[in-house]
Coordinates of C-alpha atoms and ligand atoms in Angstrom, one line a residue:
X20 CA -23.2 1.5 11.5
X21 CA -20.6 -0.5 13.3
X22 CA -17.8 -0.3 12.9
X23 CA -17.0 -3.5 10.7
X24 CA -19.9 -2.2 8.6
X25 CA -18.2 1.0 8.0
X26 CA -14.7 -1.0 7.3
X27 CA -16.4 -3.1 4.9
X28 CA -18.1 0.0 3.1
X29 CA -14.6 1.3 2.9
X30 CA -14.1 3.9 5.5
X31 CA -10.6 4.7 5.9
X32 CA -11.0 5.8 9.6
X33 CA -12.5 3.0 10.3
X34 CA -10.1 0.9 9.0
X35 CA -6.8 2.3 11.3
X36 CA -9.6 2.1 13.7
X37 CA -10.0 -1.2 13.3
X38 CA -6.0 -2.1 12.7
X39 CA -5.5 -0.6 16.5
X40 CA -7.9 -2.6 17.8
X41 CA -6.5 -6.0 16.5
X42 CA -3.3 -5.3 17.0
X43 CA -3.4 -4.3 20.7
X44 CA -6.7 -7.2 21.2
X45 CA -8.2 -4.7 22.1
X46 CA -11.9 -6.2 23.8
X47 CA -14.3 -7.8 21.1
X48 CA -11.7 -8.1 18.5
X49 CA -12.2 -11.5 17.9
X50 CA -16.0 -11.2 17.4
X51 CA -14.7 -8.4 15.1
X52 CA -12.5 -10.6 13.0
X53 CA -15.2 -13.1 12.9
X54 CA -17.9 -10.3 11.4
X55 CA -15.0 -9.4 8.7
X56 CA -14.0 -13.0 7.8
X57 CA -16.8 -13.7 5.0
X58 CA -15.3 -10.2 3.4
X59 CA -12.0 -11.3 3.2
X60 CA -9.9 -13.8 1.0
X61 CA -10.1 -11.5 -2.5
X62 CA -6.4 -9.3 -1.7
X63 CA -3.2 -10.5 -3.1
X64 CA -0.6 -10.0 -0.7
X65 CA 3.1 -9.7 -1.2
X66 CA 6.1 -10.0 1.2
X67 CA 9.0 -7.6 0.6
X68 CA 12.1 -8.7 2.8
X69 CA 15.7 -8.2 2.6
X70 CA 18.7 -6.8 5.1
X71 CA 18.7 -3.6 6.5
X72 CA 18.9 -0.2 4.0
X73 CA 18.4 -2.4 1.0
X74 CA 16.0 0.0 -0.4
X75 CA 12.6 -1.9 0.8
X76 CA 10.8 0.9 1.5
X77 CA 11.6 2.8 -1.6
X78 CA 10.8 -0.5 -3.9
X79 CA 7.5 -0.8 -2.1
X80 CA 7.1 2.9 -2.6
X81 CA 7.6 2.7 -6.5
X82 CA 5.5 -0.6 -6.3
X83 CA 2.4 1.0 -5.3
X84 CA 2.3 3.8 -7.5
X85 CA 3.1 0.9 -10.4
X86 CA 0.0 -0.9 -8.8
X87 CA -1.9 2.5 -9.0
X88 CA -1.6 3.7 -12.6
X89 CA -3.5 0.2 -13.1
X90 CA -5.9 1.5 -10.4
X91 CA -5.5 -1.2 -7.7
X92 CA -6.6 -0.6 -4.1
X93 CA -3.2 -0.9 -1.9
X94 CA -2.3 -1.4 1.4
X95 CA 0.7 -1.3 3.3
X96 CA 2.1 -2.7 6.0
X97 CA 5.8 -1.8 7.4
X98 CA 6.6 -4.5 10.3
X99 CA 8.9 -1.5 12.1
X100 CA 12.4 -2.9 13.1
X101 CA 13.6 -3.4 16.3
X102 CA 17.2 -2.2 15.5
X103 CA 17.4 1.3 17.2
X104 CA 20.1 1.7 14.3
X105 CA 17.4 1.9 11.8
X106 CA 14.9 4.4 13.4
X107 CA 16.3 7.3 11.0
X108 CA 15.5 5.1 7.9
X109 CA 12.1 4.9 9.2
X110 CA 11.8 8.0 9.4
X111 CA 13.1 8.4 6.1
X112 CA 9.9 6.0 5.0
X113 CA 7.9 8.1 6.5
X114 CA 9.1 11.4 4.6
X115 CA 9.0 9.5 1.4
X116 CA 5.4 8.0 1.5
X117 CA 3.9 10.9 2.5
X118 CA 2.8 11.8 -0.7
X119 CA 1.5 8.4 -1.3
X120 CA -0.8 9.3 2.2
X121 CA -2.9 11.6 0.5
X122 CA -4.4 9.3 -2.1
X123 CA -7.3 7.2 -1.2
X124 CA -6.9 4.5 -3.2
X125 CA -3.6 3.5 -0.8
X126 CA -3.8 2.9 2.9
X127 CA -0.4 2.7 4.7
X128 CA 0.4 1.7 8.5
X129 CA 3.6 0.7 10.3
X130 CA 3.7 -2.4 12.6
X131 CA 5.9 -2.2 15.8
X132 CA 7.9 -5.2 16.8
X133 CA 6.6 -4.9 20.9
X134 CA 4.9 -8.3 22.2
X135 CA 5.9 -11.7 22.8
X136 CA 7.6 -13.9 19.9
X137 CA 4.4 -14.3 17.6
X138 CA 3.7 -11.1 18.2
X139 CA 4.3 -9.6 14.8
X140 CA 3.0 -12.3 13.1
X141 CA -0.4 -12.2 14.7
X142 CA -0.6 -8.8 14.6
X143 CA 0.1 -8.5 10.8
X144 CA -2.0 -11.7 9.9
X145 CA -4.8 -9.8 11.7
X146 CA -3.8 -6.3 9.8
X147 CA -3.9 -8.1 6.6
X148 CA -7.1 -9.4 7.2
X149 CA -8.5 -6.1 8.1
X150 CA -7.2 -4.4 5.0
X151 CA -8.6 -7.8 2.9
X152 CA -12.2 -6.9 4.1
X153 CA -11.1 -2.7 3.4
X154 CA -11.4 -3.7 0.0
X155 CA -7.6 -3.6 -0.9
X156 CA -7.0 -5.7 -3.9
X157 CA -3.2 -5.7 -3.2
X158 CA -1.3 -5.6 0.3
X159 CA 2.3 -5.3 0.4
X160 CA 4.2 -6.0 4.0
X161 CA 8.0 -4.6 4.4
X162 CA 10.1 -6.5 6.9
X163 CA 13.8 -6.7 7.2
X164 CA 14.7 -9.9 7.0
X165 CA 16.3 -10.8 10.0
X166 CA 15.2 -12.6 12.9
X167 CA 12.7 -15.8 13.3
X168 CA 9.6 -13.5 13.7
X169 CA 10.3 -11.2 10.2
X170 CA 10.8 -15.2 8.3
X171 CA 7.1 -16.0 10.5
X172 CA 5.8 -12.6 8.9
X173 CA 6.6 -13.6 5.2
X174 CA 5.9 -17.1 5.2
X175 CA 2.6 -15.5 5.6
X176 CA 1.9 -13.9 2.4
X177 CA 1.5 -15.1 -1.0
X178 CA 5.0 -14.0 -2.6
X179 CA 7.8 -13.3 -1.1
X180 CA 10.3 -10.6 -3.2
X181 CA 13.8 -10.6 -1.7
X182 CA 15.4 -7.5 -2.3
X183 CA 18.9 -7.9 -2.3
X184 CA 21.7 -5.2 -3.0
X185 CA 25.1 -5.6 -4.4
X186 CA 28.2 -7.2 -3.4
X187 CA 26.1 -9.5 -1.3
X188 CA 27.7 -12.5 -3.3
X189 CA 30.8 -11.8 -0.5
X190 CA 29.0 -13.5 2.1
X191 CA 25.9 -15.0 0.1
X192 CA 27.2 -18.1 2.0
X193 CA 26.1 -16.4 4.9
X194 CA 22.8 -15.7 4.0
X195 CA 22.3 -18.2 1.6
X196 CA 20.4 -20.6 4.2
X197 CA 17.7 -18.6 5.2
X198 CA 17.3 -16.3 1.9
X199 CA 17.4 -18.5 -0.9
X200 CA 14.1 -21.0 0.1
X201 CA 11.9 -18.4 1.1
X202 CA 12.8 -15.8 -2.2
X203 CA 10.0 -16.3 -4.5
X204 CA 11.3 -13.4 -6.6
X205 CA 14.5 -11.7 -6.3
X206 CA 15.6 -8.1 -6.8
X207 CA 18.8 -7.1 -6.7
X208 CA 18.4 -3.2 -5.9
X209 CA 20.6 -0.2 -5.9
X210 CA 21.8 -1.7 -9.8
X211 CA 23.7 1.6 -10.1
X212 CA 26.6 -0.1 -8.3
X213 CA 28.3 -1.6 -11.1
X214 CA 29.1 -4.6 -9.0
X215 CA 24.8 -5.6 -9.6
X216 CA 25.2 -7.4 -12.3
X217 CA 27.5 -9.6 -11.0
X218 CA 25.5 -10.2 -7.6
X219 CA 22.7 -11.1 -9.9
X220 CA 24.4 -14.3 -11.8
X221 CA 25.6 -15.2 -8.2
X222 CA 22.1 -15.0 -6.9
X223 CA 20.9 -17.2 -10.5
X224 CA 24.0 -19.6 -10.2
X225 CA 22.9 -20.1 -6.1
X226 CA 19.4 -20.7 -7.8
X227 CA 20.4 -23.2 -10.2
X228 CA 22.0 -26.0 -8.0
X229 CA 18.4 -26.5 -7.6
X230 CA 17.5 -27.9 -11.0
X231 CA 13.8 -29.4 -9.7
X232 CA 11.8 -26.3 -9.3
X233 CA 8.2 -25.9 -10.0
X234 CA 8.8 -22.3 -10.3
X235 CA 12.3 -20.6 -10.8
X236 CA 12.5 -17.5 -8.7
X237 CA 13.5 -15.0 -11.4
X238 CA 16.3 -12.6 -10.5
X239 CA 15.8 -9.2 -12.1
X240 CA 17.8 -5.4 -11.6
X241 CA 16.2 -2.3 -10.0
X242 CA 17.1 1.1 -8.8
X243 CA 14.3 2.2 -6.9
X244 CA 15.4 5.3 -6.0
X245 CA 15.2 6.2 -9.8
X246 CA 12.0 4.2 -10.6
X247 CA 13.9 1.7 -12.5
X248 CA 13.4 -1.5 -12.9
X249 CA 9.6 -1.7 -11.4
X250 CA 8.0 -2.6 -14.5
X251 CA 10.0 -6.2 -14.7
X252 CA 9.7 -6.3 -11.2
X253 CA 5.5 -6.2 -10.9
X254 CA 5.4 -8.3 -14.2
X255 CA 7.8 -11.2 -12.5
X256 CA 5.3 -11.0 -9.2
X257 CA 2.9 -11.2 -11.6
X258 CA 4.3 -14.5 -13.2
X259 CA 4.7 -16.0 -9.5
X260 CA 0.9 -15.1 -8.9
X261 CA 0.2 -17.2 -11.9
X262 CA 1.6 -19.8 -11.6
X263 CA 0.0 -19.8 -7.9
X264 CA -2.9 -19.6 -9.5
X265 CA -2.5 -22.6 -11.9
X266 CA -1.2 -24.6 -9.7
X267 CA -2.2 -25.9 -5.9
X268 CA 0.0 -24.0 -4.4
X269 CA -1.8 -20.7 -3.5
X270 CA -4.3 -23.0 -1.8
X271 CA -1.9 -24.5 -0.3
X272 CA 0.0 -21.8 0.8
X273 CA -2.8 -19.8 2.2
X274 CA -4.3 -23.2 4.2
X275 CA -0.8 -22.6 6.0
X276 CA -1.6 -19.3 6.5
X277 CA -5.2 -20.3 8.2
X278 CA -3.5 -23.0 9.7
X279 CA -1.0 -20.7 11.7
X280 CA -4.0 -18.1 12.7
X281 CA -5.8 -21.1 13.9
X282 CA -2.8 -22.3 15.9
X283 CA -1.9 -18.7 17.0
X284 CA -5.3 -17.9 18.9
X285 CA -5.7 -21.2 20.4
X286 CA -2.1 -20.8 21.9
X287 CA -2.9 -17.5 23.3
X288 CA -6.2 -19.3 25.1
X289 CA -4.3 -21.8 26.7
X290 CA -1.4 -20.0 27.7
X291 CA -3.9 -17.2 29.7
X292 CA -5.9 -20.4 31.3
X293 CA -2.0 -21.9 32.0
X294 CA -0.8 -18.8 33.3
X295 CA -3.6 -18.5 35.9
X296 CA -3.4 -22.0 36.7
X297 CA 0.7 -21.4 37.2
X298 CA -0.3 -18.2 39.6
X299 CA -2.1 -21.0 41.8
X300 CA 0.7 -23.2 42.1
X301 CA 3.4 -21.7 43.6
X302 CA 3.1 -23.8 46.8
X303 CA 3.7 -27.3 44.5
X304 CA 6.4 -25.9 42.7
X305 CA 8.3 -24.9 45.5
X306 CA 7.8 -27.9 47.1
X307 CA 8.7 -29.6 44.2
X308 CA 12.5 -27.6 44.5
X309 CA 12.4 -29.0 47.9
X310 CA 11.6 -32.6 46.9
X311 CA 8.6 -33.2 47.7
X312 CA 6.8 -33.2 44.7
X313 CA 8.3 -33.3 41.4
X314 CA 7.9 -31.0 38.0
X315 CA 6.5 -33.7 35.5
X316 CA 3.8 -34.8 38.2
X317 CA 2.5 -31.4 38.7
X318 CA 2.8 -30.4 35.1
X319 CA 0.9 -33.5 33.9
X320 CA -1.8 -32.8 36.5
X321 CA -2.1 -29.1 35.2
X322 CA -2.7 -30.3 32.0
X323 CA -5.4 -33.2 33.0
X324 CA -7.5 -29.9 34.8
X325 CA -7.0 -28.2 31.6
X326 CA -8.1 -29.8 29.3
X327 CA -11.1 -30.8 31.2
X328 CA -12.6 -27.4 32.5
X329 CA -14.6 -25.7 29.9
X330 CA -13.4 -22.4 30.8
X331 CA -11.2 -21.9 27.4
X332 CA -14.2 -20.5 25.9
X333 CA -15.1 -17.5 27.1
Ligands
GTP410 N1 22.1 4.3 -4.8 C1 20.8 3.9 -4.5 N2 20.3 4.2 -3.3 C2 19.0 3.7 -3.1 C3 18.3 3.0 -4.0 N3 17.1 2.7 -3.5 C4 17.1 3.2 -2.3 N4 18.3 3.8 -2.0 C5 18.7 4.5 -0.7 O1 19.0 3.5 0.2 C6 18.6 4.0 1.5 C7 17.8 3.0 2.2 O2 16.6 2.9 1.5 P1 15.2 2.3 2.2 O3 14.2 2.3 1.1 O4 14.9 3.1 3.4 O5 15.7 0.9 2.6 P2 15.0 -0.2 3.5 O6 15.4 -1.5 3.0 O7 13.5 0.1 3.5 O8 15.6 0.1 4.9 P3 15.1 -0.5 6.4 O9 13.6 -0.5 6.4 O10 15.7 0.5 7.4 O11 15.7 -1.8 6.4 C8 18.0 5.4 1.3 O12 18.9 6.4 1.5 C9 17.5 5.3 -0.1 O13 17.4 6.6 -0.7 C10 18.9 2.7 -5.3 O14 18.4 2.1 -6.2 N5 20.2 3.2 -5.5
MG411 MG1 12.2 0.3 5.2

């Protein structure tokens, strides 16, 4: 069997096989992707973001086994931080789901953050689709909610669960911007702070100067590290995912999500062909420091030969 034929019958070797080799591009990864596609589109996948130590990892831990006692296929993807202040909390991760690694039914794997901007994303649209065509009926993907590339990441997935922790009302000015449009569902976590409660009418009050939505991201209370709190949690995912369902929206949201594949690989082509092109330039560009030539002019003509060689497809 290949080795898409042994994903698609559920191998779990072959599926971190399979993860490596879209992830690094490895050769005939696309014709891989392409073999998988018609097995894919059936997993619900779910976004959990928030800042740094905010107890992601432990929600998503108590999330699967929550999404196992109802014996769901899960996968898991942590996008790894870049912060080398965090590497001891992902170790930590590690530690903690390793009792989730021994059952079957649950396939985890950790993302790192090397590669160009895009990178991420690409590589974790490609993961997802890879554990889609594994069989998984849910995929969860932990990122910290940070930079450009994590908010790429989790525009990706179907719901997005922002985990926030206590006393961020301080700043939620701060973080407001970014946080509060892509939040689907909101958690605050680590509700054995006494200051939760209050963090969670901010959070509600900063959701209410909205007044028109279709669906109001409800805010509910967790302590993960005591496995409270999950059951409201999965049931207010579970309310999003319906009213996806009933609505456009989930077609919607997932044409964006084929949109940006789309967009992604044809990127990548041209910037290879346009790299090459670049490496055969150097004489014009230098010429065009001197004054000879000019940048828009040799640019221009770059893109004319381009776009009519045939060479993109290869
Ligand atoms: N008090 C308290 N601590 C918690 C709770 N949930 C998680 N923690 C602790 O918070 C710390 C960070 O938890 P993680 O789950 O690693 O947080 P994270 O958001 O995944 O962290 P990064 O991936 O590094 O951003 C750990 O020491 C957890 O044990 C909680 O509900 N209450
Ligand atoms: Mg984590």
């Amino acid at each position: 069997m290949e080795l898409w034929e042994k994903l698609i019958a559920g191998d779990e070797v072959a599926c971190a096989r399979a993860i490596s080799m879209v992830e690094n591009e490895k050769d005939g990864y696309l014709e891989f992707l392409r073999k998988i596609h018609p097995h894919t589109g059936r997993a619900y996948t779910i976004g959990f973001t928030g800042p740094p130590g905010a107890g992601k990892s432990t929600l998503v831990d108590k999330v699967v086994k929550n999404l196992r006692e109802k014996d769901l296929k899960v996968g898991v993807i942590a996008v790894d931080p870049t912060s080398p202040f965090t590497r001891g909390a992902i170790l930590g991760d590690r530690i903690r789901m390793a009792d989730l690694n021994t059952d079957p039914g649950v396939f985890i794997r950790s993302m790192g953050t090397r590669g160009s901007l895009g990178g991420i994303s690409k590589a974790t649209l490609a993961a997802i689709k890879v554990l889609d065509a594994y069989g998984c009926d849910v995929i969860l993907v932990e990122t910290v909610g940070v930079g450009q590339s994590e908010i790429d990441v989790v525009k990706t997935v179907d719901t997005v669960v922002m985990v926030m922790v206590p006393g961020l009302g301080d700043d939620i000015q701060a973080i407001k911007a970014g946080v509060m449009e892509i939040g689907d569902v909101f958690v605050v976590n680590k509700a054995d702070n006494d200051r939760a409660k209050k963090t969670k009418l901010e959070i509600e009050m900063m959701l209410d100067f909205n007044k028109d939505w279709a669906f109001r991201p409800p805010v509910s209370l967790a302590i993960a590290a005591e496995n409270t709190g999950i059951d409201e949690l999965v049931d207010n995912i579970h309310d999003h995912r319906e009213y996806l369902e009933n609505s456009d929206e989930l077609e919607k949201r997932r044409l964006n999500r084929e949109t940006m594949q789309i967009h992604q690989l044809v990127e990548d082509i041209m910037n290879k062909q346009l790299d090459q092109k670049m490496d055969g330039r150097k004489e014009d560009v230098k010429k065009s420091l001197d004054g000879d030539l000019d940048p828009y002019s040799i640019g221009f003509d770059i893109a004319q030969e381009l776009l009519k060689s045939n060479q993109f497809i290869k």
